[in-house]
Short mmCIF file of C-alpha atoms and ligand atoms in Angstrom, two decimals:
data_model
loop_
_atom_site.label_atom_id
_atom_site.label_comp_id
_atom_site.label_asym_id
_atom_site.label_seq_id
_atom_site.Cartn_x
_atom_site.Cartn_y
_atom_site.Cartn_z
CA MET A 35 70.22 126.77 -16.46
CA ASP A 36 67.63 129.34 -17.10
CA LYS A 37 66.47 128.94 -14.52
CA PHE A 38 69.22 129.14 -12.60
CA ILE A 39 70.29 132.19 -14.00
CA HIS A 40 66.92 133.94 -12.93
CA SER A 41 67.16 132.93 -9.28
CA LEU A 42 70.42 135.20 -9.05
CA PRO A 43 70.03 138.71 -7.82
CA LEU A 44 70.37 141.52 -10.02
CA LYS A 45 73.49 143.05 -8.93
CA PHE A 46 75.43 139.27 -8.82
CA LEU A 47 74.24 138.74 -12.73
CA CYS A 48 75.69 142.32 -13.64
CA PHE A 49 78.72 140.96 -11.89
CA LEU A 50 78.62 138.52 -14.40
CA VAL A 51 78.01 140.50 -17.67
CA ALA A 52 80.94 142.50 -16.84
CA ILE A 53 83.64 139.95 -15.54
CA SER A 54 82.86 138.49 -18.94
CA PHE A 55 83.69 141.46 -20.47
CA ALA A 56 86.48 142.14 -18.65
CA PRO A 57 88.96 141.84 -21.48
CA VAL A 58 87.41 144.21 -23.47
CA LEU A 59 86.67 146.86 -20.51
CA TYR A 60 90.18 146.75 -19.22
CA GLY A 61 92.04 146.58 -22.82
CA GLN A 62 95.66 145.35 -23.16
CA GLU A 63 96.38 144.15 -19.46
CA SER A 64 93.08 142.09 -19.41
CA LYS A 65 93.94 140.47 -23.06
CA ILE A 66 96.55 138.93 -21.37
CA THR A 67 95.57 137.50 -18.09
CA ASN A 68 94.94 139.46 -15.00
CA LYS A 69 98.28 138.61 -13.19
CA PRO A 70 100.15 141.84 -12.24
CA ASN A 71 103.38 142.83 -13.87
CA ILE A 72 106.79 143.42 -11.60
CA ILE A 73 109.57 145.35 -11.72
CA PHE A 74 111.98 144.33 -9.05
CA ILE A 75 114.12 147.75 -8.88
CA MET A 76 117.48 147.06 -6.73
CA ALA A 77 120.58 149.79 -6.71
CA ASP A 78 123.71 148.65 -5.68
CA ASP A 79 125.12 149.97 -1.86
CA HIS A 80 122.07 152.52 -1.67
CA ALA A 81 122.03 153.51 1.79
CA TYR A 82 118.24 154.50 3.41
CA GLN A 83 120.51 157.28 4.60
CA ALA A 84 120.60 158.92 1.19
CA VAL A 85 116.73 158.24 0.17
CA SER A 86 114.69 161.30 1.27
CA ALA A 87 111.60 158.71 2.05
CA TYR A 88 113.60 158.09 5.10
CA GLY A 89 114.44 161.58 6.20
CA SER A 90 117.52 161.82 4.35
CA THR A 91 119.12 165.57 5.00
CA LEU A 92 121.67 164.78 2.18
CA ILE A 93 119.83 164.47 -0.79
CA LYS A 94 116.19 164.39 -2.37
CA THR A 95 114.95 161.62 -3.97
CA PRO A 96 111.11 162.29 -5.35
CA ASN A 97 111.26 159.41 -7.40
CA ILE A 98 112.06 156.87 -5.50
CA ASP A 99 109.89 158.52 -2.38
CA ARG A 100 106.27 158.52 -4.79
CA ILE A 101 106.88 154.62 -5.04
CA ALA A 102 107.01 154.84 -0.84
CA ARG A 103 104.48 157.58 -1.22
CA GLU A 104 101.76 155.34 -3.29
CA GLY A 105 102.47 152.19 -1.94
CA MET A 106 104.34 150.87 1.55
CA LEU A 107 107.69 151.98 3.01
CA MET A 108 109.71 149.54 4.99
CA LYS A 109 111.13 151.23 7.54
CA GLU A 110 112.86 148.63 9.35
CA ALA A 111 113.68 146.32 6.04
CA ALA A 112 116.74 144.66 6.54
CA VAL A 113 119.28 141.81 4.81
CA THR A 114 120.30 138.50 6.09
CA ASN A 115 123.88 139.04 5.01
CA SER A 116 125.21 142.32 4.01
CA VAL A 117 127.02 141.81 1.08
CA CYS A 118 126.11 142.03 -2.90
CA SER A 119 125.97 138.21 -4.45
CA PRO A 120 125.14 136.97 -1.21
CA SER A 121 122.05 139.40 -0.94
CA ARG A 122 121.35 138.87 -4.72
CA ALA A 123 121.06 135.12 -3.99
CA VAL A 124 118.54 135.14 -1.00
CA ILE A 125 116.63 137.25 -3.35
CA LEU A 126 116.53 134.95 -5.81
CA THR A 127 115.37 131.80 -3.89
CA GLY A 128 114.13 133.12 -0.91
CA LYS A 129 116.44 130.82 1.44
CA TYR A 130 119.36 131.70 3.55
CA SER A 131 122.95 131.73 2.54
CA HIS A 132 123.67 128.51 3.88
CA MET A 133 120.64 127.13 2.21
CA ASN A 134 121.09 128.64 -1.49
CA GLY A 135 124.83 127.88 -1.19
CA MET A 136 126.07 131.63 -2.04
CA LYS A 137 127.62 133.15 1.27
CA ASP A 138 130.19 135.41 0.01
CA ASN A 139 131.20 137.32 -3.58
CA GLY A 140 133.84 134.67 -3.94
CA THR A 141 131.40 131.98 -5.08
CA TYR A 142 129.09 130.82 -7.66
CA PHE A 143 125.60 131.06 -7.59
CA ASN A 144 124.08 127.66 -8.81
CA GLY A 145 121.90 128.38 -11.42
CA LYS A 146 120.64 124.64 -11.39
CA GLN A 147 118.30 125.59 -8.09
CA GLN A 148 114.54 126.95 -8.21
CA THR A 149 114.52 130.36 -8.43
CA LEU A 150 111.89 133.19 -8.41
CA PRO A 151 112.33 133.73 -12.09
CA LYS A 152 111.93 129.81 -13.18
CA ILE A 153 108.78 129.95 -10.84
CA PHE A 154 107.60 132.85 -12.72
CA LYS A 155 108.31 131.40 -16.31
CA GLN A 156 106.47 128.23 -15.11
CA ASN A 157 103.37 130.64 -14.76
CA GLY A 158 103.16 131.94 -17.98
CA TYR A 159 105.57 135.05 -17.35
CA ARG A 160 108.51 136.91 -19.45
CA THR A 161 110.99 137.06 -17.39
CA ALA A 162 114.05 139.21 -17.70
CA VAL A 163 117.05 140.52 -16.05
CA VAL A 164 118.95 144.05 -17.07
CA GLY A 165 121.97 145.86 -15.31
CA LYS A 166 124.38 143.96 -12.62
CA TRP A 167 123.80 140.20 -12.07
CA HIS A 168 127.37 139.39 -10.18
CA LEU A 169 126.19 135.88 -9.38
CA PHE A 170 129.24 134.93 -11.85
CA SER A 171 127.11 131.86 -12.96
CA THR A 172 125.03 132.21 -16.29
CA PRO A 173 121.46 133.41 -15.61
CA THR A 174 118.91 130.93 -15.81
CA GLY A 175 115.30 131.27 -15.71
CA PHE A 176 115.59 134.16 -17.59
CA ASP A 177 113.88 134.72 -21.66
CA TYR A 178 115.84 137.78 -21.40
CA TRP A 179 119.44 138.89 -20.04
CA ASN A 180 121.40 142.02 -20.55
CA ILE A 181 124.00 142.28 -17.93
CA LEU A 182 127.31 143.84 -16.73
CA PRO A 183 130.08 141.23 -16.68
CA ASP A 184 130.71 141.04 -12.60
CA GLN A 185 131.28 144.93 -11.07
CA GLY A 186 130.84 146.60 -14.84
CA ASN A 187 131.87 149.77 -15.78
CA TYR A 188 129.94 153.54 -15.57
CA TYR A 189 131.08 154.80 -18.36
CA ASN A 190 130.45 153.12 -21.87
CA PRO A 191 129.88 149.99 -20.36
CA LYS A 192 129.92 146.52 -22.07
CA PHE A 193 127.23 144.21 -21.80
CA ILE A 194 126.53 140.38 -21.89
CA LYS A 195 123.09 140.19 -23.76
CA ASN A 196 122.11 136.72 -23.94
CA GLY A 197 125.42 135.52 -24.05
CA LYS A 198 126.85 137.95 -26.29
CA ASP A 199 128.87 141.19 -25.72
CA THR A 200 127.88 144.50 -26.72
CA VAL A 201 129.02 147.74 -25.48
CA TYR A 202 126.93 150.46 -25.48
CA GLN A 203 127.58 154.42 -25.22
CA GLY A 204 126.36 156.62 -22.63
CA TYR A 205 126.25 156.37 -18.45
CA VAL A 206 125.51 152.82 -17.38
CA THR A 207 122.45 153.58 -15.11
CA ASP A 208 120.71 155.26 -18.51
CA ILE A 209 121.37 152.41 -20.73
CA ILE A 210 120.28 149.62 -18.02
CA THR A 211 117.21 151.45 -17.43
CA ASP A 212 116.89 152.20 -21.66
CA GLN A 213 117.62 148.36 -21.87
CA ALA A 214 115.15 147.61 -19.51
CA LEU A 215 112.32 149.84 -21.03
CA ASN A 216 113.11 148.56 -24.59
CA TRP A 217 112.44 144.99 -23.39
CA ILE A 218 109.16 145.92 -21.70
CA THR A 219 107.79 147.08 -24.82
CA LYS A 220 108.74 144.18 -27.01
CA ASN A 221 107.08 142.34 -24.31
CA LYS A 222 104.18 143.74 -22.19
CA ASP A 223 101.01 143.19 -24.51
CA GLU A 224 102.12 139.00 -25.01
CA ALA A 225 102.33 138.13 -21.62
CA PRO A 226 102.59 139.32 -17.61
CA PHE A 227 106.18 139.87 -17.27
CA PHE A 228 108.81 139.68 -14.02
CA LEU A 229 111.87 142.32 -15.10
CA MET A 230 114.75 142.58 -12.73
CA LEU A 231 116.15 145.70 -13.19
CA GLN A 232 119.53 145.93 -11.20
CA HIS A 233 121.51 149.18 -11.13
CA LYS A 234 125.08 149.01 -10.54
CA ALA A 235 124.98 152.60 -9.06
CA PRO A 236 126.29 153.30 -6.50
CA HIS A 237 128.51 151.20 -5.78
CA ARG A 238 132.05 152.10 -5.02
CA ASN A 239 133.95 153.62 -7.43
CA ALA A 240 131.33 155.92 -7.45
CA MET A 241 131.47 157.08 -11.20
CA PRO A 242 129.05 160.10 -11.39
CA PRO A 243 127.63 160.65 -15.00
CA LEU A 244 129.33 163.51 -16.66
CA LYS A 245 125.93 166.13 -16.70
CA TYR A 246 126.09 165.91 -12.94
CA LEU A 247 130.11 166.84 -12.19
CA SER A 248 128.87 170.10 -10.53
CA LYS A 249 126.36 168.95 -8.63
CA PHE A 250 126.69 169.23 -4.79
CA ASN A 251 129.60 171.51 -5.31
CA ASP A 252 127.56 174.20 -3.19
CA ARG A 253 127.30 171.85 -0.34
CA ILE A 254 129.47 170.79 2.87
CA PHE A 255 128.56 167.50 4.23
CA PRO A 256 128.91 166.89 7.73
CA LEU A 257 130.96 164.07 9.23
CA PRO A 258 128.58 161.54 10.97
CA SER A 259 128.69 162.22 14.81
CA ASN A 260 130.43 158.64 15.16
CA PHE A 261 132.93 159.38 12.71
CA TYR A 262 135.88 159.22 14.85
CA ASP A 263 134.27 156.31 16.64
CA ASP A 264 137.75 154.71 18.75
CA TYR A 265 136.25 151.47 18.74
CA SER A 266 136.55 150.70 21.95
CA GLY A 267 135.07 147.41 23.46
CA ARG A 268 134.67 146.41 19.94
CA ILE A 269 137.14 143.54 18.67
CA ALA A 270 135.99 143.21 14.77
CA LEU A 271 135.58 146.79 14.59
CA GLN A 272 139.23 147.09 15.50
CA LYS A 273 140.21 144.68 12.88
CA GLN A 274 138.49 145.72 9.71
CA THR A 275 140.11 148.19 6.93
CA ILE A 276 136.86 149.88 5.53
CA THR A 277 137.41 153.25 7.41
CA MET A 278 137.38 156.69 5.28
CA LYS A 279 140.26 158.08 7.07
CA ASP A 280 142.50 155.24 6.45
CA HIS A 281 141.24 153.00 3.37
CA LEU A 282 139.95 155.53 1.05
CA ASP A 283 142.21 155.82 -2.41
CA ILE A 284 143.02 159.12 -3.28
CA ARG A 285 142.93 158.33 -7.09
CA TYR A 286 140.31 155.38 -7.02
CA ASP A 287 137.50 157.35 -4.59
CA SER A 288 138.98 161.17 -4.79
CA LYS A 289 139.48 161.23 -8.47
CA ILE A 290 142.94 162.88 -7.83
CA PRO A 291 145.56 162.02 -10.27
CA CYS A 292 148.51 161.47 -7.71
CA ASP A 293 151.16 163.48 -9.03
CA THR A 294 149.74 166.24 -7.75
CA CYS A 295 149.78 164.69 -4.13
CA PRO A 296 151.59 166.83 -1.61
CA VAL A 297 150.81 164.29 1.11
CA ASN A 298 152.44 161.14 1.21
CA SER A 299 150.32 159.54 3.27
CA VAL A 300 147.58 159.32 1.10
CA ASN A 301 146.63 155.83 -0.14
CA ASN A 302 147.56 155.29 -4.30
CA TRP A 303 146.41 151.47 -4.35
CA ALA A 304 144.33 151.60 -7.01
CA PRO A 305 145.81 153.32 -10.37
CA ALA A 306 145.32 150.46 -12.80
CA GLU A 307 141.76 149.60 -11.50
CA PHE A 308 140.80 153.90 -12.00
CA GLN A 309 142.70 154.38 -15.50
CA ARG A 310 141.18 151.12 -16.95
CA GLU A 311 137.73 153.27 -15.95
CA ILE A 312 138.27 156.85 -17.25
CA GLU A 313 140.34 154.96 -20.42
CA ARG A 314 136.63 154.49 -21.54
CA LEU A 315 135.54 158.07 -21.24
CA SER A 316 136.17 159.28 -25.28
CA PRO A 317 138.64 162.60 -25.62
CA GLU A 318 135.87 164.81 -25.79
CA GLU A 319 134.47 163.28 -22.50
CA ARG A 320 137.57 163.32 -20.81
CA ARG A 321 137.84 166.76 -21.62
CA ILE A 322 134.70 167.28 -19.78
CA TRP A 323 135.90 164.91 -16.74
CA ASP A 324 138.99 166.77 -16.38
CA ALA A 325 137.67 170.37 -16.31
CA GLY A 326 134.60 168.85 -14.29
CA PHE A 327 137.59 167.70 -11.59
CA GLN A 328 139.85 170.53 -11.91
CA LYS A 329 138.78 172.61 -9.01
CA GLU A 330 139.56 169.44 -6.69
CA TYR A 331 143.10 169.13 -7.95
CA ASP A 332 143.71 172.50 -7.46
CA LYS A 333 142.00 172.28 -3.98
CA PHE A 334 143.75 169.42 -2.87
CA LYS A 335 147.05 170.96 -3.54
CA THR A 336 146.27 173.46 -0.68
CA LEU A 337 145.88 170.71 2.17
CA LYS A 338 148.67 170.57 4.57
CA THR A 339 147.12 168.46 7.41
CA LYS A 340 145.76 165.03 8.05
CA ASP A 341 142.78 165.71 9.39
CA GLU A 342 142.26 168.32 6.28
CA VAL A 343 143.04 165.36 3.63
CA VAL A 344 140.14 163.16 5.69
CA ARG A 345 137.47 165.99 5.60
CA PHE A 346 138.81 166.89 2.03
CA GLN A 347 138.11 162.63 0.86
CA PHE A 348 134.89 162.48 2.99
CA GLN A 349 133.54 165.30 0.96
CA ARG A 350 134.59 163.84 -2.19
CA PHE A 351 133.41 160.52 -1.63
CA MET A 352 129.68 162.05 -0.36
CA GLU A 353 129.55 164.22 -3.79
CA ASP A 354 130.15 161.25 -6.23
CA TYR A 355 127.96 159.03 -4.17
CA LEU A 356 125.37 161.26 -4.43
CA ARG A 357 125.69 162.38 -7.93
CA CYS A 358 125.08 158.35 -8.79
CA VAL A 359 122.16 158.73 -6.54
CA ASN A 360 120.67 161.80 -8.18
CA SER A 361 121.02 160.09 -11.22
CA LEU A 362 119.31 156.62 -10.18
CA ASP A 363 116.52 158.27 -8.96
CA ASP A 364 116.09 160.37 -12.48
CA ASN A 365 116.34 157.08 -13.93
CA ILE A 366 113.51 155.79 -11.53
CA GLY A 367 111.59 158.52 -12.26
CA ARG A 368 111.91 157.17 -15.98
CA VAL A 369 110.70 154.03 -15.41
CA LEU A 370 107.37 155.52 -13.21
CA LYS A 371 106.56 158.00 -15.93
CA TYR A 372 106.90 154.93 -18.69
CA LEU A 373 104.05 153.08 -16.85
CA ASP A 374 101.84 156.19 -16.22
CA ASP A 375 101.84 156.87 -19.95
CA LYS A 376 100.86 153.40 -21.31
CA GLY A 377 98.67 153.16 -18.47
CA MET A 378 100.43 150.45 -16.70
CA ALA A 379 100.62 151.77 -13.50
CA GLU A 380 97.93 150.41 -11.54
CA ASN A 381 98.93 146.46 -12.69
CA THR A 382 102.27 146.54 -12.16
CA ILE A 383 104.09 145.93 -8.93
CA VAL A 384 107.11 147.99 -8.19
CA VAL A 385 109.64 147.04 -5.83
CA TYR A 386 112.86 149.17 -4.97
CA MET A 387 115.52 148.71 -2.93
CA SER A 388 118.88 147.99 -2.47
CA ASP A 389 120.91 144.95 -2.04
CA GLN A 390 122.11 145.92 1.33
CA GLY A 391 122.63 149.17 3.24
CA PHE A 392 126.08 150.96 3.29
CA TYR A 393 128.06 153.52 5.72
CA LEU A 394 128.42 156.92 4.72
CA GLY A 395 131.01 157.61 7.43
CA GLU A 396 129.06 155.99 10.59
CA HIS A 397 131.55 154.81 12.54
CA GLY A 398 133.88 156.33 10.54
CA LEU A 399 133.34 153.71 7.65
CA TYR A 400 132.44 153.14 4.13
CA ASP A 401 131.25 149.83 2.76
CA LYS A 402 128.59 147.33 4.49
CA ARG A 403 129.14 143.66 5.65
CA PHE A 404 128.82 144.41 9.80
CA MET A 405 125.56 143.70 11.20
CA TYR A 406 125.17 147.59 12.76
CA THR A 407 122.20 149.23 11.58
CA GLU A 408 123.47 151.23 8.95
CA SER A 409 124.60 147.70 6.53
CA PHE A 410 121.77 145.37 7.88
CA ARG A 411 118.70 147.94 7.31
CA THR A 412 118.43 148.74 3.31
CA PRO A 413 115.89 150.89 1.82
CA MET A 414 112.32 148.96 0.68
CA MET A 415 109.22 150.01 -0.77
CA ILE A 416 107.01 147.83 -3.00
CA ARG A 417 103.72 150.15 -4.44
CA TYR A 418 101.14 147.99 -6.59
CA PRO A 419 97.63 150.18 -6.72
CA ASN A 420 95.45 147.37 -8.37
CA GLY A 421 96.66 145.31 -4.87
CA PHE A 422 96.39 147.39 -2.39
CA LYS A 423 96.16 151.26 -1.04
CA GLY A 424 99.62 153.28 -0.95
CA GLY A 425 100.29 155.71 1.90
CA LYS A 426 101.38 153.45 4.05
CA THR A 427 104.29 152.97 6.21
CA THR A 428 105.24 149.91 8.35
CA SER A 429 108.03 148.80 10.79
CA ALA A 430 107.86 145.26 10.64
CA TYR A 431 111.07 143.48 10.41
CA THR A 432 110.87 142.87 6.64
CA LEU A 433 113.96 141.11 4.91
CA ASN A 434 115.28 140.27 1.33
CA LEU A 435 114.38 137.09 2.28
CA ASP A 436 110.52 137.79 1.68
CA ILE A 437 110.63 139.44 -1.58
CA ALA A 438 110.36 135.94 -3.42
CA PRO A 439 107.32 134.73 -1.49
CA THR A 440 105.64 138.23 -1.50
CA LEU A 441 106.16 138.99 -5.11
CA LEU A 442 104.74 135.00 -5.68
CA ASP A 443 102.09 135.26 -3.34
CA LEU A 444 100.83 138.83 -4.91
CA SER A 445 100.91 137.28 -8.37
CA GLY A 446 98.34 134.38 -7.29
CA ILE A 447 101.02 131.56 -7.38
CA PRO A 448 101.75 129.36 -4.45
CA VAL A 449 105.01 130.07 -2.29
CA PRO A 450 107.23 126.81 -2.23
CA ALA A 451 107.53 125.42 1.06
CA ASP A 452 111.28 125.01 1.29
CA MET A 453 111.35 129.18 0.63
CA GLN A 454 112.31 130.63 3.98
CA GLY A 455 110.77 134.03 3.99
CA GLU A 456 107.54 135.32 4.66
CA SER A 457 105.27 136.79 2.79
CA MET A 458 104.39 140.42 3.25
CA LYS A 459 101.06 140.38 1.12
CA HIS A 460 98.63 140.67 4.15
CA LEU A 461 100.95 143.33 5.84
CA LEU A 462 100.92 145.37 2.51
CA ILE A 463 97.37 145.42 2.14
CA ASN A 464 96.19 145.87 5.80
CA GLY A 465 99.38 147.70 6.75
CA LYS A 466 99.82 145.34 9.82
CA GLU A 467 100.34 141.95 10.56
CA LYS A 468 99.99 140.52 14.11
CA ASN A 469 102.22 137.43 13.70
CA TRP A 470 104.83 138.87 11.61
CA ARG A 471 108.32 138.40 12.87
CA LYS A 472 109.91 139.97 16.08
CA GLU A 473 113.32 138.87 15.55
CA VAL A 474 115.96 138.98 12.43
CA TYR A 475 118.40 136.36 12.61
CA TYR A 476 121.54 137.42 10.42
CA HIS A 477 124.69 135.40 9.10
CA TYR A 478 127.64 137.55 7.18
CA TYR A 479 130.70 135.02 5.95
CA GLU A 480 133.01 136.63 3.73
CA LYS A 481 136.56 137.35 5.09
CA SER A 482 137.72 140.43 3.03
CA PHE A 483 138.88 143.78 4.31
CA GLY A 484 139.83 142.45 7.94
CA LEU A 485 136.20 141.62 8.34
CA THR A 486 135.33 138.62 10.12
CA ALA A 487 132.26 135.98 10.09
CA HIS A 488 129.45 136.63 12.02
CA TYR A 489 125.63 135.64 13.14
CA GLY A 490 123.04 137.38 15.55
CA ILE A 491 119.72 138.20 16.76
CA LYS A 492 117.98 141.52 16.48
CA THR A 493 114.87 142.04 18.42
CA THR A 494 112.87 145.02 19.14
CA ARG A 495 115.06 146.16 21.96
CA TYR A 496 118.74 144.07 21.88
CA LYS A 497 120.90 143.19 19.06
CA LEU A 498 123.56 140.48 19.98
CA ILE A 499 126.28 139.56 17.65
CA HIS A 500 128.89 136.28 18.00
CA PHE A 501 131.81 137.01 15.74
CA TYR A 502 132.40 133.51 16.05
CA ASP A 503 136.01 133.22 14.09
CA ILE A 504 137.42 135.43 17.12
CA ASN A 505 135.31 134.37 19.54
CA SER A 506 133.97 137.89 20.48
CA TRP A 507 130.27 138.89 21.54
CA GLU A 508 128.84 142.29 21.37
CA LEU A 509 125.31 143.02 23.14
CA TYR A 510 123.72 146.59 22.16
CA ASP A 511 120.91 147.89 23.70
CA LEU A 512 119.29 149.64 21.11
CA LYS A 513 116.68 151.83 22.85
CA LYS A 514 119.81 153.47 25.02
CA ASP A 515 122.65 153.09 21.89
CA PRO A 516 120.52 153.28 18.72
CA ARG A 517 124.25 154.12 17.10
CA GLU A 518 125.51 150.88 18.39
CA MET A 519 128.71 152.38 20.50
CA LYS A 520 128.57 150.61 23.68
CA ASN A 521 128.96 146.82 23.80
CA ILE A 522 127.67 145.32 26.86
CA TYR A 523 128.02 142.10 26.55
CA ASN A 524 130.32 141.78 29.69
CA GLN A 525 128.09 144.21 32.24
CA PRO A 526 126.74 141.54 34.93
CA GLU A 527 123.22 143.33 34.83
CA TYR A 528 122.98 142.13 31.33
CA SER A 529 123.88 138.67 32.00
CA LEU A 530 120.26 137.18 31.79
CA ILE A 531 119.48 139.01 28.82
CA VAL A 532 122.11 137.61 27.47
CA SER A 533 121.45 134.24 27.80
CA GLU A 534 117.68 134.46 26.82
CA LEU A 535 119.05 136.26 23.80
CA ALA A 536 121.64 133.50 22.89
CA THR A 537 118.46 131.01 23.15
CA ARG A 538 116.43 132.67 21.06
CA LEU A 539 119.38 132.87 18.61
CA LYS A 540 119.99 129.08 18.55
CA GLU A 541 116.10 128.73 18.01
CA LEU A 542 116.33 131.11 15.28
CA GLN A 543 119.66 128.93 13.74
CA ASN A 544 116.96 125.80 14.39
CA LYS A 545 114.18 127.24 12.64
CA TYR A 546 116.37 128.16 9.18
CA LYS A 547 118.55 124.90 9.60
CA ASP A 548 121.71 126.91 10.39
CA SER A 549 124.63 125.40 11.46
CA ILE A 550 125.54 126.42 15.36
CA LYS A 551 129.16 127.70 16.39
CA1 CA B 895 126.27 145.70 -2.88
#
């Protein structure tokens, strides 16, 4: 043995000495293992149009941007099925909806199957989920769970903590962050951890924190250029009922009590839902709420035309949505500061994303679901200082499907062969990946809000969508028509492209074992 050591180069001997003392040299982190901690932060319905790292003109999100700046910003990240519960199931399993069983919001997630937290737990991690769960079945694979029931409430919300109801005082985004940081504090020195920190905000109906009730009052948000899209040539869009102009509710979305309504044409279908939320406020909080919205009540009384009402409701929607996003960004800043203060930033992977994108008036819509860009894409960024150098962006087509394999791979845990996503590890380290997917397969199922099920393929140039329940096809040339306003499926000069794309779509369906209609 001595002879062997004497034969080794001095540098290598120094290295051996260094690693044998590593637990002492690197303190707390190495006391456990060299495995990274993981904080997976997800918002609900946070549009990339409302993230300044994506060039938003609506709002500044300095804390979210910091994750991108110190890590990698995925500019073309997308989801495989743009609706809440299915996206969450895709993230937990690394599998498409038809494989994990959760095709729409009306299904119970089968928690008996293999999931990301279960694999982390099997590999010595402590696991937790705090915040919005929205998978209906009881969470499995978590040492600790403290979740909102179903959609949850914004004000003084009830949580279910490891099976027991608990009501917290305060604003939901702050409380989710408090509970998450408390859990980290209790567990960080015992084992590496995997925490899913899942916000409710800014999901409809966006109820802002009381401290931000006057934020953005100095702004007038312009209608997107395609707000008055007439949906010509696109049957599925003609059938939906998620337009800002006709389907927002005056009380639920705009926060205007109906007894002040001078315009008969406004929707007022949700008094009970709205009432349930604001009745959670204490009398003093309710006084602040009413005072904050008084000028809106007054303004609404002065509106005369339908167009004035539409613009008012758009403005009201944007203000409250962005107030919720502002609070989300503040709280992400708290998490990043916590990691800095505890010296944990280097060895902790931080992911930020939304469960899908969202329309902020583009095509005249709110909500998500369609394969069109605003809801197909999602904000996504990953920071891991010990794992890769920051300051990177990529236009690679990353997916929510890739989160599970990526987090396992970054943690040195083998990725199960049946996961359908790809590990982004080399993309994160090298900034590019030659063999990365060049096209994305999408499949949406839910029939609510007049939507029809559809699948499709997006390539670097085109998007082909089949709304199969109504047998309606759409083709977009994304270079000539990035806003997807002109369906060119039936134009003869594109027939060859249609047939090539249809073949590739079938190949993707075979690859992912999806049934073909
Ligand atoms: Ca959502």
